[in-house]
CSV table of C-alpha atoms in Angstrom, one decimal:
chain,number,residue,atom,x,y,z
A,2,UNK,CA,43.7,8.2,-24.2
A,3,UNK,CA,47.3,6.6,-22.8
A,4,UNK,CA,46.8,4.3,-20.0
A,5,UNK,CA,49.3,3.2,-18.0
A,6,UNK,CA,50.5,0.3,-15.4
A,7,UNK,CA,52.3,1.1,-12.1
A,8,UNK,CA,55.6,0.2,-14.2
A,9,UNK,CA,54.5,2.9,-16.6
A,10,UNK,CA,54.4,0.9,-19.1
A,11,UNK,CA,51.8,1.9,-21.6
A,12,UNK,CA,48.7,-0.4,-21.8
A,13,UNK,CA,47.9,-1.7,-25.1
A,14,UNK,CA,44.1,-3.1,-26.1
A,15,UNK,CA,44.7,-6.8,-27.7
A,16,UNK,CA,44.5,-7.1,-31.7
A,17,UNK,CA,41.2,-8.4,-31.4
A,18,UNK,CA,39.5,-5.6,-29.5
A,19,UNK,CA,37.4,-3.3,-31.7
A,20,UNK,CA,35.6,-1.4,-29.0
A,21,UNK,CA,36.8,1.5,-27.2
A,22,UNK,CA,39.2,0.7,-24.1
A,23,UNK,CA,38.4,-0.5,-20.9
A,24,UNK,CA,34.6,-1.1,-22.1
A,25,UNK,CA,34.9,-4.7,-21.3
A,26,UNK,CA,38.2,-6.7,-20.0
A,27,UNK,CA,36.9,-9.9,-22.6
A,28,UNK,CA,36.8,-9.8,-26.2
A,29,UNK,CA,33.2,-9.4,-27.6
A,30,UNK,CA,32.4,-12.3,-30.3
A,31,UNK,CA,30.0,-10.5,-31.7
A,32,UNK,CA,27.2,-13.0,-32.9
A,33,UNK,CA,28.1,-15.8,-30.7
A,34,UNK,CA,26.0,-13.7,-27.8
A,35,UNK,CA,27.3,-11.8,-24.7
A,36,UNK,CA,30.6,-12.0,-23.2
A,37,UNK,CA,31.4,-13.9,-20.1
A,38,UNK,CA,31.3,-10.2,-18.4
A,39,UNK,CA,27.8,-9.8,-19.7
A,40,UNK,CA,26.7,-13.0,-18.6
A,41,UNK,CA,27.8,-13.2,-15.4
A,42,UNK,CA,26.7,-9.7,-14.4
A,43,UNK,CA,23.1,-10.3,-15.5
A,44,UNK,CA,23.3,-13.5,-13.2
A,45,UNK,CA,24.3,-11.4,-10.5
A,46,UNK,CA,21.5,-9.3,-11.1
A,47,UNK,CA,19.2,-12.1,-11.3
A,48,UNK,CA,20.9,-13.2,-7.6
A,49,UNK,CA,20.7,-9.8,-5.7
A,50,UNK,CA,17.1,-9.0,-7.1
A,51,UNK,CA,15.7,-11.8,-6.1
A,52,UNK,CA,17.9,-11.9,-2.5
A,53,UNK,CA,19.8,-14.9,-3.2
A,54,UNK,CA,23.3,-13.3,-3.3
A,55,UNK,CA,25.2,-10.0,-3.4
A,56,UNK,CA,27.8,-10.5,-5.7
A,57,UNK,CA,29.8,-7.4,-7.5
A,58,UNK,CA,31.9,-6.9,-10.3
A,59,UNK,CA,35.2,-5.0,-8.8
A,60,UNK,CA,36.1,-1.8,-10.2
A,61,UNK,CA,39.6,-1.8,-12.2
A,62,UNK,CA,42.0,1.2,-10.4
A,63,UNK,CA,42.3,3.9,-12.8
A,64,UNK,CA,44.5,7.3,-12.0
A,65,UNK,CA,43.8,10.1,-14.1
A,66,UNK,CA,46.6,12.1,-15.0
A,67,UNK,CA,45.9,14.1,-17.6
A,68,UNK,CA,42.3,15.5,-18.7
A,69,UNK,CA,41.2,17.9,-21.6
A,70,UNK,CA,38.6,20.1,-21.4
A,71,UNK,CA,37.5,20.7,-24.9
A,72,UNK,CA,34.1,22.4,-23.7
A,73,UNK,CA,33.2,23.6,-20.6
A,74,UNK,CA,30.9,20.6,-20.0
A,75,UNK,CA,32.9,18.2,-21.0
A,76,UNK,CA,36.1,16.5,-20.0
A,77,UNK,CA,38.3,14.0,-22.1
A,78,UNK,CA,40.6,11.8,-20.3
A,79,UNK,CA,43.7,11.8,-22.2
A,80,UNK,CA,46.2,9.7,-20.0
A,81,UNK,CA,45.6,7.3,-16.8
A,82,UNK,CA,47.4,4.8,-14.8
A,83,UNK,CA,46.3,1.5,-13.0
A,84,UNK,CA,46.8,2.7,-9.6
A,85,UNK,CA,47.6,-0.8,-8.3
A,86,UNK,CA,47.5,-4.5,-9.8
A,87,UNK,CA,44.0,-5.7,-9.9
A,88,UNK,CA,42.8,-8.9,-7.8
A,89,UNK,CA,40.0,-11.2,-9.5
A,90,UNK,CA,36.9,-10.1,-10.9
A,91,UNK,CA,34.1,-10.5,-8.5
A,92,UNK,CA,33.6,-10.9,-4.8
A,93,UNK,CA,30.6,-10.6,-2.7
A,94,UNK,CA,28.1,-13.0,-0.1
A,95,UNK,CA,26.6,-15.9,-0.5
A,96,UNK,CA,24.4,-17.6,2.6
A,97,UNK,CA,27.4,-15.8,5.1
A,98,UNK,CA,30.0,-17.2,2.5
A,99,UNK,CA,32.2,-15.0,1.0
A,100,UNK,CA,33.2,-15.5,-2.6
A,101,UNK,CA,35.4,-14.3,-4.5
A,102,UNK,CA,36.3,-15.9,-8.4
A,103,UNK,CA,37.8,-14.6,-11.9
A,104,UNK,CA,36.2,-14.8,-15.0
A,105,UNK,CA,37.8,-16.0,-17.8
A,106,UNK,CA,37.1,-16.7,-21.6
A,107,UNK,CA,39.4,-18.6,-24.3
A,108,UNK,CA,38.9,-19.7,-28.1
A,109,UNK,CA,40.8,-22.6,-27.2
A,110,UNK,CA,39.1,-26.3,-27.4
A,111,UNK,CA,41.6,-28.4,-25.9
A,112,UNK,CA,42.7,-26.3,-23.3
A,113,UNK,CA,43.1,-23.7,-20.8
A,114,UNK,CA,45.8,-21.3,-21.3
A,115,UNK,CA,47.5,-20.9,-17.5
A,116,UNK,CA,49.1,-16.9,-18.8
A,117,UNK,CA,45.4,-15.9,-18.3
A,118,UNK,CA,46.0,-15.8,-15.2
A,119,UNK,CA,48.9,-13.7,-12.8
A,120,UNK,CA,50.9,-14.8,-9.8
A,121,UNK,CA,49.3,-11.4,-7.6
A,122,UNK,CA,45.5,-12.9,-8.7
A,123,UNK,CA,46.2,-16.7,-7.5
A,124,UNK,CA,48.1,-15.0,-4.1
A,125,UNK,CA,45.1,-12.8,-3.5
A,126,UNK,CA,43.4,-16.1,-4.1
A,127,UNK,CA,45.3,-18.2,-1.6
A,128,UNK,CA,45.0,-15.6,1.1
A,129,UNK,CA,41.3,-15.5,0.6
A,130,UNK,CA,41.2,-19.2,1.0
A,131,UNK,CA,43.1,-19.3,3.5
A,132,UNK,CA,40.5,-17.1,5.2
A,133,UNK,CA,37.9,-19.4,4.8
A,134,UNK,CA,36.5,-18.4,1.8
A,135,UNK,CA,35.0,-19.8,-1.6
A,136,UNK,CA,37.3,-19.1,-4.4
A,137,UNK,CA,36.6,-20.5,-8.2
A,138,UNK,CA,37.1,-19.6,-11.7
A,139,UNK,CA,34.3,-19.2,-14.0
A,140,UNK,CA,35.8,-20.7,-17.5
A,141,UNK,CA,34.2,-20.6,-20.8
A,142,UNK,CA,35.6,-22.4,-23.5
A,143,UNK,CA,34.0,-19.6,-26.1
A,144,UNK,CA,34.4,-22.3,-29.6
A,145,UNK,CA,32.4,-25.0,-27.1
A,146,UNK,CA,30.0,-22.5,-26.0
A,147,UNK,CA,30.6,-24.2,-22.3
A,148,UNK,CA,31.0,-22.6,-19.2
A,149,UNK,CA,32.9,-24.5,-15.5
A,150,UNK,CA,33.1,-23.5,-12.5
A,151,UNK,CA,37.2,-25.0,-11.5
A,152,UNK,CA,38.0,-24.7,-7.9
A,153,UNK,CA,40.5,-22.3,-7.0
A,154,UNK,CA,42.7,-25.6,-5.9
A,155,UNK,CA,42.5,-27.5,-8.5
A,156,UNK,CA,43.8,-24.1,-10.3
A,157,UNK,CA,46.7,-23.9,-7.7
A,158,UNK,CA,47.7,-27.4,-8.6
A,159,UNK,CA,48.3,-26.6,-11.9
A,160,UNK,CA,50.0,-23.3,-11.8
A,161,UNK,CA,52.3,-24.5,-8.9
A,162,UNK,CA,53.6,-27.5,-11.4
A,163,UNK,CA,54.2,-25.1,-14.2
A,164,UNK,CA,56.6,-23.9,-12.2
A,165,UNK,CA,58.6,-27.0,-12.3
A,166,UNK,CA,58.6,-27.6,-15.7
A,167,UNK,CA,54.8,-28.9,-16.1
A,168,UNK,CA,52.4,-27.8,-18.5
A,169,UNK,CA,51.2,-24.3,-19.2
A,170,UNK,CA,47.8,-25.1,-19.8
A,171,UNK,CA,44.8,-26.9,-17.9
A,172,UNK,CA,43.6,-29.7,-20.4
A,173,UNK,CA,39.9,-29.0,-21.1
A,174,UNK,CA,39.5,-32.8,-19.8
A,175,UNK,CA,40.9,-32.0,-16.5
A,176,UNK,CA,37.9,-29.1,-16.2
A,177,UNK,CA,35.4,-30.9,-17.4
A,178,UNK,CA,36.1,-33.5,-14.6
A,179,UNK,CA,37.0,-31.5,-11.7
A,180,UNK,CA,34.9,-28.6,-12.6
A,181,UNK,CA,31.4,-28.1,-12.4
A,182,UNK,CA,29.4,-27.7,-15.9
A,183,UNK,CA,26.6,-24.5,-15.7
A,184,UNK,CA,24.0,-25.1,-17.5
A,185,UNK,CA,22.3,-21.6,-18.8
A,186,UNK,CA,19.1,-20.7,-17.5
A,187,UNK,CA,16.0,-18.5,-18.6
A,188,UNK,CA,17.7,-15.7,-16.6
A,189,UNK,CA,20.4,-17.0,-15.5
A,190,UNK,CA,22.7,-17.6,-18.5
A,191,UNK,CA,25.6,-18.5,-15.7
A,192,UNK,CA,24.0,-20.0,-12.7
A,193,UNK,CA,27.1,-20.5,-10.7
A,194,UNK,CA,25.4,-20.6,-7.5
A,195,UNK,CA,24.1,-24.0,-7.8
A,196,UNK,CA,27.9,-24.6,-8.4
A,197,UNK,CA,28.5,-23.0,-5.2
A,198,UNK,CA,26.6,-25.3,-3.1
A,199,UNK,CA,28.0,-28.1,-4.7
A,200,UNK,CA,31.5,-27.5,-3.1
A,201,UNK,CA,30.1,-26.5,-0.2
A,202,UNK,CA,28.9,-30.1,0.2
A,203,UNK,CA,32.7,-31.4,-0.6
C-alpha cells in the first residue's frame, strides 16, 4: 500500500522497520521488551481503569484513495495520504489539567537527537501552553533502558538555539537534570503521572 503526505510525497517505513506499516510509529527492539508506544498505552490503561486519568493515544490522519476489493468481504487499501500533519502523540485530563506530550525513543546514549522532533509539533505545543496546559516529552533512551519526562520548555530552549547555530541534540545530561526520571511500576511500566504532579508543584 502507497502512502502519502500532503506534499504527495510517498511515505517510506525507516530501514529498521520489519513490521507492516503504520503498526507502530517506534521501532520494535524485539527482546529488549515493549516499545515506548506499548508502554505508555498500557499506563494509560492502568490510569483510566482505575480513574486517575483519561489520557489517549491520537489517531494519525489517513485518506484512502485507492481500495481493492479482492473478495467481496474484503477490502485492501492500496494507496492513502496523511490528510494533515500530525500534532503530538497523546492528549487527554488529568485532575482538570489538560495534557498533552510526544513520545519518543532513540538508541542514542549521549544524546537526544532534536530532528525527532518538527517545527508544527513544538507550535502545536507552544499554543497548548500558552493555553494553560501541561506539555512534556516522554524520552527513552532505548540502549539505557531509561525513560524522562523533559518539559516542553526546556525542549523549546533547545530547539529555539539550534536555530542560531546551537546544537542539534539535547545532551542526555541536560535530561537527566531537568527531566524527571520514571521509574517502572508493577503496572505501570511509565508512571508519568507522578511526573505530572511534580511540575505542577514548580
Amino acid at each position: 500500500m502507497t502512502i502519502r503526505y500532503p506534499n504527495g510525497n510517498a511515505y517510506r517505513a525507516p530501514a529498521t522497520s520489519t513490521g507492516p506499516k503504520f503498526a507502530s510509529r517506534y521501532t520494535n527492539y524485539g527482546k529488549r521488551g515493549m516499545t515506548l508506544e506499548e508502554e505508555l498505552n498500557q499506563s494509560n490503561t492502568y490510569y483510566q481503569t482505575h480513574g486517575l486519568a483519561v489520557v489517549h493515544k491520537k489517531p494519525t490522519p489517513i485518506q484512502i484513495v485507492k481500495v481493492d476489493y479482492p473478495k467481496r468481504s474484503a477490502a485492501v487499501i492500496k494507496e492513502a495520504y496523511f490528510s494533515t500533519a500530525s500534532t503530538t502523540d497523546y492528549n487527554g485530563v488529568y485532575q482538570g489539567h489538560y495534557l498533552d506530550f510526544d513520545a519518543k525513543e532513540t538508541k542514542n546514549k549521549a544524546s537526544f537527537p532534536l530532528k525527532n522532533f518538527h517545527q508544527h509539533q513544538i507550535d502545536h505545543m507552544r499554543a497548548c501552553l500558552g493555553q494553560g496546559g501541561i506539555c512534556f516529552a516522554i524520552i527513552k533512551f532505548v540502549s539505557r533502558q531509561e525513560i524522562f519526562l523533559y518539559p516542553a520548555s526546556d525542549l523549546f530552549t533547545f530547539w529555539d538555539n539550534q536555530a542560531n547555530g546551537g546544537r542539534k541534540s539535547i545532551p542526555y545530561t541536560d535530561i537527566a537534570a531537568s527531566g524527571i526520571k520514571l521509574i517502572a511500576q508493577l503496572q505501570l511500566p511509565v508512571p508519568y503521572l507522578n511526573a505530572v504532579d511534580q511540575l505542577l508543584k514548580r
